[in-house]
CSV table of C-alpha atoms in Angstrom, one decimal:
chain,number,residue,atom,x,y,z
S,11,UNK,CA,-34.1,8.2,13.4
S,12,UNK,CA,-31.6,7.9,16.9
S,13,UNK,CA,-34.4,6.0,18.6
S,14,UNK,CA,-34.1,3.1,15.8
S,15,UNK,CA,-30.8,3.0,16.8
S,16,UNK,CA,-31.4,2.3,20.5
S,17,UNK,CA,-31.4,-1.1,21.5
S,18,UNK,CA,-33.8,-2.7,23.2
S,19,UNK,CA,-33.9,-2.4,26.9
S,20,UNK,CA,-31.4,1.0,26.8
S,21,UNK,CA,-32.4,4.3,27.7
S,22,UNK,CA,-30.2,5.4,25.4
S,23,UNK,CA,-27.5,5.0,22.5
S,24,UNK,CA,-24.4,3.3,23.0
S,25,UNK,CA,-20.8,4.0,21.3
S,26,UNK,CA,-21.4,1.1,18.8
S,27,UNK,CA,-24.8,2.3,17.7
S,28,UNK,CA,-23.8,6.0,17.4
S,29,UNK,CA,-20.9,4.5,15.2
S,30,UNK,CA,-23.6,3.0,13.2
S,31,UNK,CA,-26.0,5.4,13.4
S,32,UNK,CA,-23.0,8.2,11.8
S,33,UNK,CA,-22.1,5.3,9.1
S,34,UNK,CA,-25.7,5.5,7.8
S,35,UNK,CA,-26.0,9.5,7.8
S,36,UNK,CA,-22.6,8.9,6.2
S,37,UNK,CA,-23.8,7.1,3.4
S,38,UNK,CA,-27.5,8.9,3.0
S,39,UNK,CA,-25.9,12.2,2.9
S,40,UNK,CA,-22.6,11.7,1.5
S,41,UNK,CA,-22.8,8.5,-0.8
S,42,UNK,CA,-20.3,6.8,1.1
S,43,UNK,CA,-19.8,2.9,0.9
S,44,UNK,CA,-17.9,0.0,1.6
S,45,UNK,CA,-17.0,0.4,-2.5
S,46,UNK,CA,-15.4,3.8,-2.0
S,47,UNK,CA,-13.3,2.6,1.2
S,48,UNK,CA,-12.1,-0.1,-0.8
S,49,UNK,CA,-11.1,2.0,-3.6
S,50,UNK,CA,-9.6,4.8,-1.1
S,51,UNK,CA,-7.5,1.5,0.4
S,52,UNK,CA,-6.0,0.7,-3.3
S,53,UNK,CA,-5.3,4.0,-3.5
S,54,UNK,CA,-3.3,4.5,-0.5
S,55,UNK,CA,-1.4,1.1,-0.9
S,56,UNK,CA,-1.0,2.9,-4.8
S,57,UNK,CA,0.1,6.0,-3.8
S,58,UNK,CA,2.4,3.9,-0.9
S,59,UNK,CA,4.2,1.8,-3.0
S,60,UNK,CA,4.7,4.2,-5.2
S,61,UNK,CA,6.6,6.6,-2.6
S,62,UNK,CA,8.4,3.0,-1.6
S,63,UNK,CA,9.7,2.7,-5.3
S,64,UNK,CA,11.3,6.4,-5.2
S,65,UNK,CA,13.4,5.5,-2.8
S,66,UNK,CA,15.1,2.7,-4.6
S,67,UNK,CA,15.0,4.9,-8.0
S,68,UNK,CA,17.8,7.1,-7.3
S,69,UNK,CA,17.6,9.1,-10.8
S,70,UNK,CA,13.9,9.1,-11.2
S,71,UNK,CA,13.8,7.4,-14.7
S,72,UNK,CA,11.3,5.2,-13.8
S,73,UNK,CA,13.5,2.0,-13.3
S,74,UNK,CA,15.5,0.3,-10.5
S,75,UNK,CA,18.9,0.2,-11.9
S,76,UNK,CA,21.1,-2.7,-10.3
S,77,UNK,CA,23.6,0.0,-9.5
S,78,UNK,CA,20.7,2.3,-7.4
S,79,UNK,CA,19.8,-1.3,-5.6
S,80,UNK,CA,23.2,-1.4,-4.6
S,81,UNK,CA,23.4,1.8,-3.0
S,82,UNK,CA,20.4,2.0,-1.4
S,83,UNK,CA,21.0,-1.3,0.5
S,84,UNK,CA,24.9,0.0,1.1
S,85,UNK,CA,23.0,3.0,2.9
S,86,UNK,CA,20.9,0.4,5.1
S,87,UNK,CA,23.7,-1.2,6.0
S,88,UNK,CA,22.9,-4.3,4.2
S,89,UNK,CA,25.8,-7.2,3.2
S,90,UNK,CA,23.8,-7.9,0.0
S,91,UNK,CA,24.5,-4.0,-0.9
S,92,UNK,CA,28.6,-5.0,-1.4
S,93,UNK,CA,28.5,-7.7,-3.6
S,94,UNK,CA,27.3,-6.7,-7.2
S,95,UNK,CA,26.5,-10.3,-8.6
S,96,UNK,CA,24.2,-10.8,-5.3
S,97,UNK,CA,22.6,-7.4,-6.0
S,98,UNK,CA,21.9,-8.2,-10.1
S,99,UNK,CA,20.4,-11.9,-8.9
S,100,UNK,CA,17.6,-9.7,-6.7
S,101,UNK,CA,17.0,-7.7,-10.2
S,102,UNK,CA,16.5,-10.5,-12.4
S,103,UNK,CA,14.3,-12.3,-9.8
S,104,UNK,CA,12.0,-9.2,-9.6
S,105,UNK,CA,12.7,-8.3,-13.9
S,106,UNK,CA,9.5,-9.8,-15.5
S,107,UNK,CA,10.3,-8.5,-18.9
S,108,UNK,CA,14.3,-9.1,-18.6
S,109,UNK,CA,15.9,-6.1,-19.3
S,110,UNK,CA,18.1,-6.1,-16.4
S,111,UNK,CA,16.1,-3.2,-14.3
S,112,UNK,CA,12.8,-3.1,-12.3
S,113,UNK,CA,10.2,-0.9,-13.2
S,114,UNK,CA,7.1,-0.1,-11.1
S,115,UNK,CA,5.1,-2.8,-12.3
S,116,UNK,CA,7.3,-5.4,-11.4
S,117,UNK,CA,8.0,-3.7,-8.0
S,118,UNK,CA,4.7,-3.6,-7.5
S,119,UNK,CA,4.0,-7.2,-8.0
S,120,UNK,CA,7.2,-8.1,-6.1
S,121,UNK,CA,6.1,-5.7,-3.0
S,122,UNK,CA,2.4,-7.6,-3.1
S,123,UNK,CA,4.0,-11.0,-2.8
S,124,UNK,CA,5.6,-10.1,0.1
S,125,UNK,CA,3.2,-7.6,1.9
S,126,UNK,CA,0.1,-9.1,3.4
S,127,UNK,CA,-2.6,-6.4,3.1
S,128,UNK,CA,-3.7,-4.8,6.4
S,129,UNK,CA,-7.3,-4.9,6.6
């Protein structure tokens, strides 16, 4: 199976062809495909934006409250973070279903307009 691997005028394999070569015992043995890596990507940008949204809900109720915006961005050190009228415009231009807070749906969509997926 290596020697299919060698290419043609090499005595032996290089790095790129053992990478291939371990992709395809990979897959044979283990099932593993582009599919899964994709899924295992979703998951971690899940599971990251997820850990993201914790640290803007404060009190763990499953919302970003105006007032938890505020003091997580008076922590950073940000201007926006002193003046509550700026802080409840960034709510209501996240809050899809207008009930004043942000829940992790909306952060989510909000996060994916703004984060260009590494890839």
């Amino acid at each position: 199976m290596v020697e299919a691997y060698v290419q043609p005028g090499n005595h032996g394999i290089r790095y790129e062809d053992f990478e291939a070569l371990h992709r395809s015992l990979n897959d044979a043995f283990f099932g593993m495909t582009d599919d899964v890596q994709v899924v295992d990507e979703q998951q971690r940008e899940e599971s990251d934006l997820c850990e993201a949204f914790k640290v803007f809900d404060e009190d763990g109720d499953g919302y970003i409250s105006a007032r938890e915006l505020q003091a997580v961005l008076g922590k950073l050190g940000l201007q926006e973070g002193r003046e509550m009228d700026r802080v409840e415009m960034m709510i209501s231009s996240v809050d899809q279903n207008n009930d004043g807070r942000v829940d992790f749906f909306e952060f989510k969509d909000m996060m994916r307009s703004v984060i260009v997926p590494s890839s």
